Short mmCIF file of C-alpha atoms (C1' of nucleotides) and ligand atoms in Angstrom, two decimals:
data_model
loop_
_atom_site.label_atom_id
_atom_site.label_comp_id
_atom_site.label_asym_id
_atom_site.label_seq_id
_atom_site.Cartn_x
_atom_site.Cartn_y
_atom_site.Cartn_z
CA MET L 8 88.98 127.62 90.80
CA GLN L 9 89.66 125.83 87.51
CA GLN L 10 89.67 122.32 88.93
CA PRO L 11 89.10 120.61 85.57
CA GLU L 12 92.47 121.91 84.39
CA ASP L 13 94.19 120.65 87.55
CA LEU L 14 92.73 117.19 87.07
CA LYS L 15 93.56 117.00 83.38
CA LYS L 16 97.08 118.19 84.06
CA ALA L 17 97.44 115.35 86.54
CA GLY L 18 96.29 112.83 83.94
CA LEU L 19 93.14 112.13 85.91
CA LYS L 20 89.82 111.57 84.23
CA LEU L 21 87.30 114.27 85.06
CA THR L 22 84.71 112.51 87.21
CA LEU L 23 82.00 113.69 89.54
CA PRO L 24 83.54 112.32 92.76
CA ARG L 25 86.87 113.94 91.95
CA LEU L 26 85.32 117.30 91.21
CA LYS L 27 83.25 117.19 94.38
CA ILE L 28 86.22 116.34 96.56
CA LEU L 29 88.55 118.92 95.05
CA ASN L 30 85.80 121.45 95.33
CA LEU L 31 85.30 120.63 98.98
CA PHE L 32 88.94 121.34 99.77
CA GLU L 33 88.84 124.62 97.90
CA ASN L 34 85.77 125.83 99.75
CA SER L 35 85.94 124.27 103.20
CA SER L 36 86.77 126.48 106.13
CA GLU L 37 88.83 123.61 107.53
CA ARG L 38 92.16 123.36 105.81
CA HIS L 39 93.14 119.91 107.12
CA LEU L 40 90.57 117.17 106.48
CA SER L 41 90.56 113.43 107.11
CA ALA L 42 89.02 110.93 104.69
CA GLU L 43 86.16 110.41 107.10
CA GLU L 44 85.55 114.14 107.34
CA VAL L 45 85.52 114.51 103.56
CA TYR L 46 83.11 111.60 103.33
CA LYS L 47 80.73 113.04 105.91
CA GLN L 48 80.95 116.57 104.54
CA LEU L 49 79.83 115.30 101.16
CA LEU L 50 77.05 113.20 102.64
CA SER L 51 75.72 116.18 104.57
CA THR L 52 75.46 118.12 101.31
CA GLY L 53 73.52 115.38 99.60
CA GLU L 54 76.58 114.80 97.45
CA ASP L 55 77.33 111.24 98.38
CA VAL L 56 80.44 109.42 97.32
CA GLY L 57 81.57 106.00 98.50
CA LEU L 58 84.10 105.98 101.31
CA ALA L 59 86.40 103.74 99.27
CA THR L 60 86.36 106.30 96.51
CA VAL L 61 87.19 109.08 98.91
CA TYR L 62 90.28 107.18 100.07
CA ARG L 63 91.28 106.39 96.49
CA VAL L 64 90.84 109.94 95.26
CA LEU L 65 92.72 111.45 98.19
CA THR L 66 95.66 109.19 97.48
CA GLN L 67 95.56 110.01 93.78
CA PHE L 68 95.44 113.72 94.51
CA GLU L 69 98.40 113.32 96.81
CA GLN L 70 100.38 111.54 94.11
CA ALA L 71 99.34 114.18 91.60
CA GLY L 72 100.67 116.87 93.92
CA LEU L 73 97.28 118.47 94.48
CA LEU L 74 97.10 117.49 98.14
CA VAL L 75 99.61 116.87 100.89
CA ARG L 76 99.08 114.18 103.49
CA GLN L 77 99.87 114.68 107.19
CA HIS L 78 100.00 112.03 109.91
CA PHE L 79 99.29 113.59 113.27
CA ASP L 80 99.33 111.51 116.44
CA ASN L 81 95.70 110.45 116.41
CA GLY L 82 95.56 107.45 114.11
CA LYS L 83 94.04 109.05 111.03
CA SER L 84 95.76 111.04 108.32
CA VAL L 85 94.57 114.40 107.13
CA PHE L 86 94.97 116.08 103.77
CA GLU L 87 95.36 119.71 102.76
CA LEU L 88 95.65 121.60 99.49
CA ASN L 89 99.24 121.74 98.33
CA LYS L 90 100.15 125.39 98.31
CA GLY L 91 103.63 124.73 97.00
CA GLU L 92 105.52 126.05 99.95
CA HIS L 93 106.50 123.63 102.71
CA HIS L 94 105.45 124.28 106.29
CA ASP L 95 105.36 122.52 109.63
CA HIS L 96 102.53 122.18 112.14
CA ILE L 97 101.52 123.02 115.67
CA VAL L 98 98.58 120.95 116.86
CA CYS L 99 96.53 122.16 119.82
CA LEU L 100 96.09 119.26 122.24
CA GLN L 101 92.86 120.73 123.58
CA CYS L 102 90.81 121.55 120.50
CA GLY L 103 92.74 119.92 117.67
CA HIS L 104 93.24 123.25 115.91
CA VAL L 105 96.22 123.16 113.55
CA GLU L 106 98.52 126.14 113.16
CA GLU L 107 101.14 126.31 110.42
CA PHE L 108 104.61 127.77 110.60
CA TYR L 109 107.85 127.87 108.69
CA ASP L 110 111.28 128.54 110.13
CA PRO L 111 114.08 128.66 107.56
CA GLU L 112 116.71 128.23 110.25
CA ILE L 113 115.10 125.00 111.45
CA GLU L 114 114.95 123.78 107.87
CA ALA L 115 118.60 124.68 107.26
CA ARG L 116 119.72 122.91 110.40
CA GLN L 117 117.78 119.78 109.52
CA GLU L 118 119.62 119.77 106.24
CA ARG L 119 122.95 120.31 107.92
CA ASN L 120 122.51 117.70 110.63
CA THR L 121 121.45 115.15 108.08
CA SER L 122 124.18 115.73 105.49
CA GLU L 123 126.84 115.87 108.21
CA ARG L 124 125.95 112.30 108.99
CA GLY L 125 126.21 111.09 105.41
CA PHE L 126 122.55 111.17 104.47
CA ALA L 127 120.65 112.96 101.72
CA ILE L 128 117.48 114.32 103.24
CA GLN L 129 114.34 113.31 101.39
CA GLU L 130 111.54 114.60 103.57
CA HIS L 131 110.79 115.34 107.18
CA VAL L 132 107.99 115.56 109.68
CA LEU L 133 107.94 118.26 112.32
CA HIS L 134 104.81 118.28 114.42
CA ILE L 135 104.57 120.24 117.63
CA TYR L 136 101.84 119.32 120.10
CA ALA L 137 100.92 122.18 122.39
CA ASN L 138 98.29 123.70 124.62
CA CYS L 139 96.63 126.95 123.77
CA VAL L 140 97.61 129.54 126.37
CA LYS L 141 94.56 131.77 126.00
CA GLU L 142 91.98 131.00 128.66
CA ASN L 143 89.37 130.28 125.99
CA CYS L 144 90.79 128.08 123.29
CA PRO L 145 89.59 129.92 120.16
CA ASN L 146 89.19 127.06 117.74
CA LYS L 147 87.00 124.46 119.38
CA THR L 148 86.00 121.79 116.85
CA MET Z 25 121.36 96.27 135.00
CA GLN Z 26 119.21 96.31 138.16
CA GLN Z 27 115.89 95.87 136.41
CA PRO Z 28 114.00 94.69 139.49
CA GLU Z 29 114.58 98.07 141.10
CA ASP Z 30 113.33 99.89 138.01
CA LEU Z 31 110.15 97.86 137.98
CA LYS Z 32 109.50 98.28 141.69
CA LYS Z 33 110.15 101.99 141.44
CA ALA Z 34 107.52 102.13 138.72
CA GLY Z 35 105.02 100.34 140.93
CA LEU Z 36 105.02 97.33 138.63
CA LYS Z 37 104.87 93.79 139.96
CA LEU Z 38 108.00 91.87 139.17
CA THR Z 39 106.88 89.28 136.62
CA LEU Z 40 108.71 87.04 134.20
CA PRO Z 41 107.40 88.68 131.01
CA ARG Z 42 108.36 92.11 132.28
CA LEU Z 43 111.86 91.04 133.23
CA LYS Z 44 112.38 89.31 129.90
CA ILE Z 45 111.24 92.31 127.90
CA LEU Z 46 113.25 94.85 129.86
CA ASN Z 47 116.24 92.57 129.62
CA LEU Z 48 115.83 92.31 125.87
CA PHE Z 49 115.99 96.09 125.48
CA GLU Z 50 119.07 96.31 127.66
CA ASN Z 51 120.91 93.66 125.70
CA SER Z 52 119.67 93.96 122.13
CA SER Z 53 121.97 95.40 119.52
CA GLU Z 54 118.94 97.12 118.02
CA ARG Z 55 117.99 100.19 119.97
CA HIS Z 56 114.56 100.75 118.39
CA LEU Z 57 112.24 97.73 118.53
CA SER Z 58 108.62 97.19 117.51
CA ALA Z 59 106.20 95.05 119.52
CA GLU Z 60 106.36 92.40 116.82
CA GLU Z 61 110.16 92.41 116.94
CA VAL Z 62 110.20 92.06 120.72
CA TYR Z 63 107.72 89.20 120.43
CA LYS Z 64 109.77 87.34 117.81
CA GLN Z 65 113.06 87.98 119.57
CA LEU Z 66 111.70 86.34 122.69
CA LEU Z 67 110.23 83.43 120.77
CA SER Z 68 113.55 82.79 119.04
CA THR Z 69 115.21 82.50 122.47
CA GLY Z 70 112.69 79.99 123.72
CA GLU Z 71 111.42 82.70 126.05
CA ASP Z 72 107.88 82.97 124.82
CA VAL Z 73 105.47 85.65 125.93
CA GLY Z 74 102.04 86.34 124.49
CA LEU Z 75 101.84 89.12 121.94
CA ALA Z 76 99.07 90.84 123.90
CA THR Z 77 101.35 90.88 126.92
CA VAL Z 78 104.15 92.39 124.90
CA TYR Z 79 101.89 95.23 123.83
CA ARG Z 80 100.63 95.72 127.37
CA VAL Z 81 104.07 95.72 128.92
CA LEU Z 82 105.51 98.10 126.35
CA THR Z 83 102.74 100.56 127.07
CA GLN Z 84 103.24 100.21 130.81
CA PHE Z 85 106.97 100.76 130.45
CA GLU Z 86 106.28 103.83 128.39
CA GLN Z 87 103.98 105.21 131.06
CA ALA Z 88 106.53 104.36 133.72
CA GLY Z 89 109.15 106.31 131.80
CA LEU Z 90 111.34 103.29 131.14
CA LEU Z 91 110.72 103.32 127.38
CA VAL Z 92 109.95 105.98 124.80
CA ARG Z 93 107.62 105.30 121.89
CA GLN Z 94 108.32 106.53 118.35
CA HIS Z 95 105.93 106.52 115.40
CA PHE Z 96 107.89 106.38 112.17
CA ASP Z 97 106.10 106.44 108.82
CA ASN Z 98 105.70 102.71 108.42
CA GLY Z 99 102.57 101.85 110.33
CA LYS Z 100 104.09 100.32 113.45
CA SER Z 101 105.50 102.04 116.50
CA VAL Z 102 108.91 101.29 117.93
CA PHE Z 103 110.20 101.59 121.48
CA GLU Z 104 113.59 102.45 122.88
CA LEU Z 105 115.12 102.69 126.34
CA ASN Z 106 114.56 106.12 127.82
CA LYS Z 107 118.00 107.60 128.29
CA GLY Z 108 116.64 110.77 129.82
CA GLU Z 109 117.89 113.14 127.17
CA HIS Z 110 115.59 114.01 124.29
CA HIS Z 111 116.73 113.44 120.72
CA ASP Z 112 115.30 113.42 117.22
CA HIS Z 113 115.68 110.84 114.45
CA ILE Z 114 116.98 110.34 110.96
CA VAL Z 115 115.54 107.22 109.31
CA CYS Z 116 117.32 105.70 106.32
CA LEU Z 117 114.75 105.06 103.60
CA GLN Z 118 116.87 102.27 102.14
CA CYS Z 119 117.73 100.07 105.09
CA GLY Z 120 115.58 101.44 107.89
CA HIS Z 121 118.61 102.26 110.02
CA VAL Z 122 117.82 104.92 112.61
CA GLU Z 123 120.33 107.62 113.51
CA GLU Z 124 119.80 109.93 116.46
CA PHE Z 125 120.67 113.59 116.72
CA TYR Z 126 120.07 116.60 118.91
CA ASP Z 127 120.29 120.22 117.84
CA PRO Z 128 119.70 122.74 120.64
CA GLU Z 129 119.08 125.52 118.16
CA ILE Z 130 116.28 123.55 116.50
CA GLU Z 131 114.79 122.85 119.90
CA ALA Z 132 115.01 126.50 120.92
CA ARG Z 133 113.37 127.65 117.73
CA GLN Z 134 110.54 125.17 118.11
CA GLU Z 135 109.94 126.62 121.53
CA ARG Z 136 110.07 130.15 120.20
CA ASN Z 137 107.80 129.59 117.20
CA THR Z 138 105.26 127.90 119.40
CA SER Z 139 105.15 130.40 122.25
CA GLU Z 140 105.10 133.31 119.80
CA ARG Z 141 101.78 131.95 118.58
CA GLY Z 142 100.27 131.64 122.03
CA PHE Z 143 100.85 127.97 122.66
CA ALA Z 144 102.69 126.13 125.40
CA ILE Z 145 104.70 123.36 123.74
CA GLN Z 146 104.06 119.94 125.21
CA GLU Z 147 105.99 117.60 122.95
CA HIS Z 148 107.13 117.35 119.37
CA VAL Z 149 108.04 114.89 116.67
CA LEU Z 150 110.94 115.55 114.33
CA HIS Z 151 111.66 112.68 111.98
CA ILE Z 152 113.91 113.09 108.97
CA TYR Z 153 113.68 110.51 106.21
CA ALA Z 154 116.84 110.29 104.15
CA ASN Z 155 118.95 108.18 101.88
CA CYS Z 156 122.37 106.99 102.90
CA VAL Z 157 124.94 108.61 100.66
CA LYS Z 158 127.59 105.93 100.98
CA GLU Z 159 127.47 103.52 98.05
CA ASN Z 160 127.00 100.59 100.40
CA CYS Z 161 124.40 101.38 102.99
CA PRO Z 162 126.10 100.15 106.17
CA ASN Z 163 123.16 99.05 108.23
CA LYS Z 164 121.12 96.69 106.10
CA THR Z 165 118.44 95.00 108.20
"C1'" DA R 2 106.09 76.40 153.66
"C1'" DA R 3 101.00 76.52 152.57
"C1'" DT R 4 96.99 79.89 151.69
"C1'" DA R 5 94.59 83.78 149.76
"C1'" DC R 6 93.65 87.18 146.35
"C1'" DA R 7 94.54 90.84 143.50
"C1'" DA R 8 97.14 91.49 139.57
"C1'" DA R 9 99.05 89.64 135.33
"C1'" DT R 10 98.98 86.60 131.50
"C1'" DG R 11 97.64 84.41 127.06
"C1'" DA R 12 94.51 82.89 123.39
"C1'" DG R 13 91.66 84.59 120.63
"C1'" DA R 14 87.92 87.95 119.48
"C1'" DA R 15 87.13 92.78 118.45
"C1'" DT R 16 88.37 97.32 116.67
"C1'" DG R 17 89.37 101.00 113.48
"C1'" DA R 18 91.66 102.92 109.69
"C1'" DT R 19 92.84 101.80 105.30
"C1'" DT R 20 93.18 98.81 101.10
"C1'" DA R 21 91.67 95.14 97.89
"C1'" DT R 22 87.93 92.79 95.08
"C1'" DC R 23 84.84 92.77 91.56
"C1'" DA R 24 80.49 93.51 89.39
"C1'" DT R 25 78.35 97.74 87.65
"C1'" DT R 26 78.54 102.52 85.98
"C1'" DT R 27 80.59 106.43 83.65
"C1'" DG R 28 83.76 109.47 80.91
"C1'" DT R 29 85.97 109.84 76.60
"C1'" DT R 30 86.94 109.01 72.03
"C1'" DA R 31 85.85 107.40 67.55
"C1'" DT T 18 75.60 106.61 69.51
"C1'" DA T 19 78.75 102.63 70.19
"C1'" DA T 20 82.82 100.81 72.41
"C1'" DC T 21 85.83 100.17 76.14
"C1'" DA T 22 89.00 101.35 79.45
"C1'" DA T 23 88.83 103.59 83.68
"C1'" DA T 24 86.32 104.72 87.83
"C1'" DT T 25 83.01 103.78 91.30
"C1'" DG T 26 80.76 101.66 95.36
"C1'" DA T 27 79.43 97.92 98.38
"C1'" DT T 28 81.63 94.88 100.83
"C1'" DA T 29 85.34 91.78 102.24
"C1'" DA T 30 90.05 91.68 103.69
"C1'" DT T 31 94.18 93.46 106.13
"C1'" DC T 32 97.04 94.85 109.80
"C1'" DA T 33 98.45 96.86 114.00
"C1'" DT T 34 96.70 97.26 118.25
"C1'" DT T 35 93.33 96.68 122.08
"C1'" DC T 36 89.88 94.11 124.60
"C1'" DT T 37 87.78 89.95 127.02
"C1'" DC T 38 87.86 86.60 130.16
"C1'" DA T 39 89.22 82.21 131.96
"C1'" DT T 40 93.56 80.62 134.00
"C1'" DT T 41 98.03 81.45 136.19
"C1'" DT T 42 101.35 83.86 139.06
"C1'" DG T 43 103.51 87.11 142.43
"C1'" DT T 44 103.29 88.60 146.97
"C1'" DA T 45 101.76 89.26 151.40
"C1'" DT T 46 99.98 86.69 155.37
"C1'" DT T 47 99.37 82.91 158.26
MN1 LIG Y 23 99.26 122.37 106.80
MN1 LIG Y 24 115.94 107.10 119.48
ZN1 LIG Y 25 109.82 121.79 107.98
ZN1 LIG Y 26 113.70 117.51 119.12
#
DNA sequence: AATACAAATGAGAATGATTATCATTTGTTA
DNA sequence: TAACAAATGATAATCATTCTCATTTGTATT
């Protein structure tokens, strides 16, 4: 809610585009948004910001730790508010809905497998692509 | 070794570019190759094939089940011979070396987490990015 | 072995997401 | 309010990949 503080803390000047974008993430019903989606969302609210700026700000927010970037298998990356705790993703192949999950045992075994082989794990990507079992996929886009 | 059979089985006409590319994968010391790498490898051997053809053939081989495509976090996809058994990857952030691993417990838990949430898992991506601990990273590119 | 024709190839244009340029605007600080 | 670095936005550039289409090649048939 106190975005200005977040921006200041990150050493970022408090500008209109930045406030609008951060605000969008904090109020949108969609948790995972692409640059294009952010751009269009703002346009549709009269709040227009250049697409180049959207890309720049998203990257800055990522570096500042405000957002986390995800690369799903569809060419464009999406961003989400960084809630501090790591999680992995299940992506519905039918409607694109993204579900989040966290399994400490999976995390522990990633760590183990990696260190066993003489590596120090830095980060990882675990994306599961799946079909919704319910007859009516609940989260059509 | 009997590439012609593989191609026929896949319903693919036996052409020079296809033979050369399949041959490259079966003889290269690198297991994971990008389209660009395949293209340059062939050029450097006098065997030249158009880049568009390389892309086309790699995709066809993937669809035929001869190759598997991987998207690491560096913008370009790489292909590897399909050895039938699934595995995940550890990518060295320093030298790009790729290590393969398979952990049945991780696989089982992916399955469980996904089905618990009402999804039928289709495929998944597990890529671990890590730094080689040994003082001299062994697989410089 | 020569012919016929669909399929495959290759050069280069097109695409789509993202980044770079650079002249203009804006936030901050004095 | 002035001063100035930082940020913005329109647009060009990039880069991996795909598309187009005229030419070539593999294969099946005389
Ligand atoms: Mn998420
Ligand atoms: Mn592999
Ligand atoms: Zn995880
Ligand atoms: Zn796996």
